[in-house]
Tab-separated table of C-alpha atoms in Angstrom:
chain	number	residue	atom	x	y	z
A	1	UNK	CA	0.000	0.000	0.000
A	2	UNK	CA	1.465	3.348	-1.058
A	3	UNK	CA	1.451	5.849	1.787
A	4	UNK	CA	1.126	8.728	-0.715
A	5	UNK	CA	-2.412	7.482	-1.377
A	6	UNK	CA	-3.119	7.397	2.356
A	7	UNK	CA	-1.788	10.935	2.801
A	8	UNK	CA	-3.916	12.243	-0.057
A	9	UNK	CA	-7.025	10.658	1.473
A	10	UNK	CA	-6.252	11.901	4.994
A	11	UNK	CA	-5.476	15.481	3.965
A	12	UNK	CA	-8.574	15.665	1.765
A	13	UNK	CA	-10.736	14.306	4.585
A	14	UNK	CA	-9.307	16.728	7.150
A	15	UNK	CA	-9.532	19.826	4.924
A	16	UNK	CA	-12.742	18.854	3.151
A	17	UNK	CA	-11.156	19.850	-0.141
A	18	UNK	CA	-9.104	18.205	-2.871
A	19	UNK	CA	-7.597	21.600	-3.719
A	20	UNK	CA	-6.518	22.337	-0.144
A	21	UNK	CA	-5.058	18.838	0.199
A	22	UNK	CA	-3.090	19.443	-2.999
A	23	UNK	CA	-1.708	22.690	-1.562
A	24	UNK	CA	-0.661	20.951	1.652
A	25	UNK	CA	1.007	18.069	-0.188
A	26	UNK	CA	2.460	20.194	-3.008
A	27	UNK	CA	0.571	18.160	-5.626
A	28	UNK	CA	-1.893	19.157	-8.323
A	29	UNK	CA	-5.604	18.696	-7.502
A	30	UNK	CA	-5.878	16.091	-10.258
A	31	UNK	CA	-2.889	14.258	-8.780
A	32	UNK	CA	-4.536	14.123	-5.339
A	33	UNK	CA	-7.823	12.998	-6.878
A	34	UNK	CA	-6.054	10.212	-8.757
A	35	UNK	CA	-4.244	9.052	-5.607
A	36	UNK	CA	-7.510	8.881	-3.672
A	37	UNK	CA	-9.227	7.044	-6.504
A	38	UNK	CA	-6.354	4.562	-6.653
A	39	UNK	CA	-6.616	4.046	-2.882
A	40	UNK	CA	-10.362	3.405	-3.104
A	41	UNK	CA	-9.838	0.979	-5.983
A	42	UNK	CA	-7.082	-0.821	-4.073
A	43	UNK	CA	-9.186	-1.475	-0.964
A	44	UNK	CA	-12.524	-1.744	-2.772
A	45	UNK	CA	-14.254	0.823	-0.560
A	46	UNK	CA	-15.645	4.288	-1.338
A	47	UNK	CA	-14.062	6.638	1.190
A	48	UNK	CA	-15.216	10.120	0.137
A	49	UNK	CA	-18.350	11.754	-1.195
A	50	UNK	CA	-17.424	14.322	-3.839
A	51	UNK	CA	-19.549	17.395	-4.613
A	52	UNK	CA	-19.159	20.989	-5.786
A	53	UNK	CA	-18.446	22.189	-2.241
A	54	UNK	CA	-15.650	19.689	-1.635
A	55	UNK	CA	-15.461	16.228	-0.112
A	56	UNK	CA	-16.957	14.556	2.943
A	57	UNK	CA	-16.266	11.185	4.506
A	58	UNK	CA	-18.489	8.206	3.844
A	59	UNK	CA	-19.378	6.067	6.845
A	60	UNK	CA	-16.710	3.600	5.692
A	61	UNK	CA	-14.240	6.457	5.295
A	62	UNK	CA	-14.800	7.513	8.914
A	63	UNK	CA	-13.794	4.026	10.029
A	64	UNK	CA	-10.610	4.166	7.969
A	65	UNK	CA	-9.369	7.521	9.340
A	66	UNK	CA	-7.759	6.288	12.618
A	67	UNK	CA	-6.218	3.271	10.861
A	68	UNK	CA	-4.748	5.391	8.085
A	69	UNK	CA	-3.432	7.906	10.584
A	70	UNK	CA	-1.804	5.098	12.580
A	71	UNK	CA	-0.221	3.728	9.396
A	72	UNK	CA	1.266	7.130	8.628
A	73	UNK	CA	2.457	7.418	12.220
A	74	UNK	CA	4.253	4.102	11.747
A	75	UNK	CA	5.899	5.472	8.620
A	76	UNK	CA	7.047	8.462	10.670
A	77	UNK	CA	8.371	6.080	13.327
A	78	UNK	CA	10.417	4.253	10.675
A	79	UNK	CA	11.857	7.560	9.457
A	80	UNK	CA	12.700	8.609	13.012
A	81	UNK	CA	14.296	5.298	13.885
A	82	UNK	CA	16.438	5.276	10.753
A	83	UNK	CA	17.491	8.857	11.477
A	84	UNK	CA	18.307	7.910	15.073
A	85	UNK	CA	20.458	5.004	13.886
A	86	UNK	CA	22.282	7.357	11.522
A	87	UNK	CA	23.009	9.672	14.447
A	88	UNK	CA	20.271	12.194	13.709
A	89	UNK	CA	17.488	13.148	16.145
A	90	UNK	CA	14.446	14.374	14.259
A	91	UNK	CA	10.701	13.910	14.294
A	92	UNK	CA	7.384	15.363	15.392
A	93	UNK	CA	5.466	14.829	18.636
A	94	UNK	CA	1.774	15.616	19.046
A	95	UNK	CA	0.783	16.036	22.684
A	96	UNK	CA	-2.749	16.359	24.052
A	97	UNK	CA	-3.152	17.679	27.589
A	98	UNK	CA	-5.487	19.208	30.113
A	99	UNK	CA	-5.060	22.991	30.171
A	100	UNK	CA	-3.855	22.863	33.786
A	101	UNK	CA	-1.064	20.418	32.916
A	102	UNK	CA	-0.209	22.339	29.752
A	103	UNK	CA	0.062	25.487	31.870
A	104	UNK	CA	1.878	24.295	34.986
A	105	UNK	CA	3.891	21.187	34.068
A	106	UNK	CA	4.635	20.889	30.385
A	107	UNK	CA	6.404	24.196	29.612
A	108	UNK	CA	9.437	23.195	31.701
A	109	UNK	CA	9.504	19.707	30.156
A	110	UNK	CA	9.187	21.082	26.627
A	111	UNK	CA	11.930	23.645	27.247
A	112	UNK	CA	14.380	21.006	28.460
A	113	UNK	CA	13.375	18.591	25.711
A	114	UNK	CA	13.962	21.177	22.996
A	115	UNK	CA	17.301	22.032	24.527
A	116	UNK	CA	18.408	18.416	24.238
A	117	UNK	CA	16.601	17.587	20.977
A	118	UNK	CA	16.263	20.785	18.916
A	119	UNK	CA	15.441	18.807	15.759
A	120	UNK	CA	12.200	17.403	17.178
A	121	UNK	CA	9.073	19.469	16.562
A	122	UNK	CA	6.379	19.555	19.266
A	123	UNK	CA	2.685	20.297	18.765
A	124	UNK	CA	0.582	20.844	21.912
A	125	UNK	CA	-3.216	20.470	21.908
A	126	UNK	CA	-5.240	21.453	24.995
A	127	UNK	CA	-8.711	20.259	25.940
A	128	UNK	CA	-11.018	18.658	28.471
A	129	UNK	CA	-11.021	14.901	28.916
A	130	UNK	CA	-13.441	14.129	26.084
A	131	UNK	CA	-11.364	16.202	23.645
A	132	UNK	CA	-8.078	14.701	24.790
A	133	UNK	CA	-9.406	11.143	24.494
A	134	UNK	CA	-10.730	11.854	21.003
A	135	UNK	CA	-7.292	13.090	19.913
A	136	UNK	CA	-5.744	9.857	21.177
A	137	UNK	CA	-8.389	7.610	19.659
A	138	UNK	CA	-8.034	9.279	16.258
A	139	UNK	CA	-4.228	9.077	16.575
A	140	UNK	CA	-3.930	12.843	16.179
A	141	UNK	CA	-2.024	12.767	19.468
A	142	UNK	CA	0.919	10.498	20.278
A	143	UNK	CA	0.314	10.794	24.018
A	144	UNK	CA	-2.012	12.564	26.415
A	145	UNK	CA	-1.486	14.096	29.847
A	146	UNK	CA	-4.780	13.527	31.621
A	147	UNK	CA	-6.455	11.980	34.664
A	148	UNK	CA	-7.059	8.281	35.192
A	149	UNK	CA	-10.522	6.819	34.797
A	150	UNK	CA	-11.799	3.278	34.507
A	151	UNK	CA	-11.981	1.765	32.018
A	152	UNK	CA	-8.668	3.001	30.640
A	153	UNK	CA	-8.473	2.223	26.935
A	154	UNK	CA	-4.799	3.194	26.644
A	155	UNK	CA	-1.522	2.188	28.228
A	156	UNK	CA	-1.016	4.257	31.362
A	157	UNK	CA	1.925	5.798	33.223
A	158	UNK	CA	0.923	7.431	36.561
A	159	UNK	CA	2.626	10.688	37.513
A	160	UNK	CA	0.980	12.295	40.545
A	161	UNK	CA	-2.095	12.526	42.707
A	162	UNK	CA	-3.794	15.927	42.853
A	163	UNK	CA	-6.243	16.717	45.694
A	164	UNK	CA	-9.695	18.156	45.157
A	165	UNK	CA	-10.317	21.477	46.922
A	166	UNK	CA	-13.370	23.466	47.917
A	167	UNK	CA	-13.047	26.976	46.509
A	168	UNK	CA	-14.876	29.522	48.690
A	169	UNK	CA	-15.164	33.287	49.036
A	170	UNK	CA	-13.210	34.789	51.945
A	171	UNK	CA	-16.382	35.491	53.955
A	172	UNK	CA	-17.736	31.958	53.627
A	173	UNK	CA	-18.742	30.281	56.939
A	174	UNK	CA	-16.164	27.520	56.295
A	175	UNK	CA	-13.391	29.908	55.218
A	176	UNK	CA	-11.372	29.470	58.429
A	177	UNK	CA	-11.781	25.714	58.699
A	178	UNK	CA	-9.082	23.252	57.711
A	179	UNK	CA	-11.476	21.004	55.790
A	180	UNK	CA	-14.726	21.434	53.920
A	181	UNK	CA	-17.384	18.723	54.509
A	182	UNK	CA	-18.236	17.448	51.047
A	183	UNK	CA	-21.936	17.006	51.844
A	184	UNK	CA	-22.169	20.722	52.703
A	185	UNK	CA	-21.969	21.650	49.035
A	186	UNK	CA	-25.530	20.318	48.634
A	187	UNK	CA	-26.677	23.428	50.553
A	188	UNK	CA	-24.582	25.807	48.452
A	189	UNK	CA	-24.993	27.625	45.178
A	190	UNK	CA	-22.593	25.502	43.120
A	191	UNK	CA	-20.652	26.995	40.231
A	192	UNK	CA	-19.945	24.288	37.667
A	193	UNK	CA	-16.857	24.739	35.465
A	194	UNK	CA	-16.467	23.384	31.912
A	195	UNK	CA	-20.242	23.646	31.422
A	196	UNK	CA	-20.685	20.461	33.439
A	197	UNK	CA	-18.292	18.498	31.226
A	198	UNK	CA	-15.382	18.298	33.685
A	199	UNK	CA	-15.421	14.538	34.291
A	200	UNK	CA	-13.127	14.769	37.312
A	201	UNK	CA	-15.756	16.907	39.073
A	202	UNK	CA	-18.815	15.067	37.752
A	203	UNK	CA	-17.322	11.682	38.695
A	204	UNK	CA	-16.703	12.915	42.237
A	205	UNK	CA	-20.273	14.198	42.459
A	206	UNK	CA	-21.683	10.875	41.252
A	207	UNK	CA	-19.423	8.686	43.401
A	208	UNK	CA	-20.362	10.640	46.547
A	209	UNK	CA	-24.077	10.691	45.664
A	210	UNK	CA	-24.287	14.487	45.826
A	211	UNK	CA	-27.338	16.487	44.775
A	212	UNK	CA	-26.212	19.964	43.834
A	213	UNK	CA	-27.945	23.278	43.239
A	214	UNK	CA	-26.196	24.504	40.095
A	215	UNK	CA	-26.312	28.298	40.145
A	216	UNK	CA	-23.948	28.987	37.260
A	217	UNK	CA	-21.996	27.105	34.622
A	218	UNK	CA	-18.812	28.561	33.157
A	219	UNK	CA	-16.535	27.537	30.307
A	220	UNK	CA	-13.317	28.249	32.205
A	221	UNK	CA	-12.206	27.673	35.778
A	222	UNK	CA	-10.769	31.160	36.151
A	223	UNK	CA	-14.174	32.730	35.421
A	224	UNK	CA	-15.758	30.382	37.990
A	225	UNK	CA	-13.179	31.466	40.581
A	226	UNK	CA	-13.798	35.136	39.745
A	227	UNK	CA	-17.497	34.583	40.454
A	228	UNK	CA	-16.666	32.813	43.718
A	229	UNK	CA	-14.525	35.799	44.737
A	230	UNK	CA	-17.655	37.960	44.424
A	231	UNK	CA	-19.642	35.632	46.686
A	232	UNK	CA	-21.845	34.224	43.920
A	233	UNK	CA	-21.308	30.614	44.949
A	234	UNK	CA	-18.644	27.954	45.515
A	235	UNK	CA	-17.094	25.109	43.599
A	236	UNK	CA	-14.834	22.089	43.878
A	237	UNK	CA	-11.744	21.809	41.673
A	238	UNK	CA	-8.478	19.926	41.616
A	239	UNK	CA	-5.540	21.816	43.124
A	240	UNK	CA	-3.439	22.096	39.978
A	241	UNK	CA	-6.127	23.934	38.045
A	242	UNK	CA	-6.353	26.598	40.764
A	243	UNK	CA	-2.601	27.265	40.991
A	244	UNK	CA	-1.331	30.715	39.997
A	245	UNK	CA	-4.832	32.135	39.698
A	246	UNK	CA	-4.557	35.415	41.583
A	247	UNK	CA	-7.968	35.716	43.178
A	248	UNK	CA	-8.888	36.495	46.770
A	249	UNK	CA	-10.534	33.170	47.544
A	250	UNK	CA	-10.140	30.380	50.067
A	251	UNK	CA	-9.040	26.893	48.943
A	252	UNK	CA	-9.302	24.032	51.443
A	253	UNK	CA	-9.315	20.205	51.111
A	254	UNK	CA	-12.662	18.454	51.067
A	255	UNK	CA	-13.661	15.847	53.654
A	256	UNK	CA	-13.634	12.946	52.995
A	257	UNK	CA	-10.472	13.527	50.932
A	258	UNK	CA	-10.841	13.304	47.160
A	259	UNK	CA	-8.108	13.244	44.546
A	260	UNK	CA	-7.476	12.568	40.893
A	261	UNK	CA	-4.483	10.724	39.443
A	262	UNK	CA	-2.601	12.449	36.650
A	263	UNK	CA	-0.507	10.519	34.192
A	264	UNK	CA	0.371	9.833	30.579
A	265	UNK	CA	-1.900	7.814	28.292
A	266	UNK	CA	-0.371	6.244	25.165
A	267	UNK	CA	-2.124	4.124	22.516
A	268	UNK	CA	0.762	1.631	22.513
A	269	UNK	CA	4.175	2.308	24.032
A	270	UNK	CA	5.869	-0.409	21.989
A	271	UNK	CA	4.706	1.251	18.759
A	272	UNK	CA	5.549	4.799	19.853
A	273	UNK	CA	8.097	6.714	17.820
A	274	UNK	CA	11.620	7.207	19.223
A	275	UNK	CA	10.848	10.915	19.716
A	276	UNK	CA	7.673	10.100	21.665
A	277	UNK	CA	9.507	7.617	23.895
A	278	UNK	CA	12.222	10.188	24.582
A	279	UNK	CA	9.632	12.777	25.611
A	280	UNK	CA	7.788	10.327	27.854
A	281	UNK	CA	11.044	9.355	29.550
A	282	UNK	CA	11.915	12.986	30.223
A	283	UNK	CA	8.404	13.858	31.430
A	284	UNK	CA	8.381	10.967	33.896
A	285	UNK	CA	11.810	11.991	35.215
A	286	UNK	CA	10.813	15.645	35.657
A	287	UNK	CA	7.247	15.142	36.913
A	288	UNK	CA	7.780	12.300	39.366
A	289	UNK	CA	5.674	12.770	42.455
A	290	UNK	CA	6.812	13.231	46.019
A	291	UNK	CA	4.339	13.183	48.850
A	292	UNK	CA	1.401	13.171	46.449
A	293	UNK	CA	2.398	16.265	44.475
A	294	UNK	CA	4.319	16.609	41.242
A	295	UNK	CA	7.558	18.538	41.605
C-alpha cells in the first residue's frame, strides 16, 4: 500500500477539499484525486463523497481515518528510527493535555526537551477529557497528559495525585476551617466549570451521591473562581487547576479527601516513535511525584 495514497485521502478528509489537500502536499488537484481514486480501488471501498463544495467522509471512510493515521504514524516512526540510527534526532510529537497540565507542568519539560533535541518538533493540543481522548483515539495525538478513569483504553503511566479542593469566598462560613465537609456543598450555590463536562468533578459528584444546586456554569475555571470571589457561589476543583490564579478566595481540602491521578496515556508504548519515547522518559523523570504532588 502506497502511503502517498493514504496521505492524499487523509489530507482531503481533514480539509474537506481536494484543492486544499493538494496545496498541503504540493501536488496538483488532479494528482490528489487520482491518488484517492487509486486508494479506493485498491481497498474496494468508497471513502469520500465528492460534490461541488468539496469532499466529505463516507461512513466507511470515517472508520478508515484512525487506521490510516496510525499507518502514517508508523511510517514516521520508521523515518525517526532510521534517522536515530544514523546519528540524527528528528521527528514530530503531538501532545494532548489538560489545560492545567499544559500550563503548569509541560512548559518546563518542553523547554528542556527542545534544549536536548532541537530537531524534534512539538505540537501541543489542549482540551477537556473528552477532547483529549478523542485526539488519542483518532491518533492525532501520540500521548495525552490527563487523569485516570476506569476503564482506561490506553496504556497508562501514573505521575501524581492531585487533591480536590473546595473553593470559597473569603467570607464563607467555612473559610477558616481546615477542611470542607463534602456534603455541605448540597446546601450551596454551586458553580460548575467546563459547562458540566469536567469529568473529574462530575465523577466525584456521582461517586459521593451528591445532589447539587447549580447556580452557574462557566466555560473556564478562572471565570468560575472570579465569580466565587464575588460571593456568587462555591465550587470544587483539583488543586493544579487553581494554581497561579490570583484571586482572593479560600481553597481548602474536602472531607472525605478526594483526589485525581494524573498521568500519561499512550495508545501503545511499543509502537511509539523514538521521539515520543524520549519525551515520555523525560516527562516521567521531571514530573515524578513526592508526597502526592508533582515537583
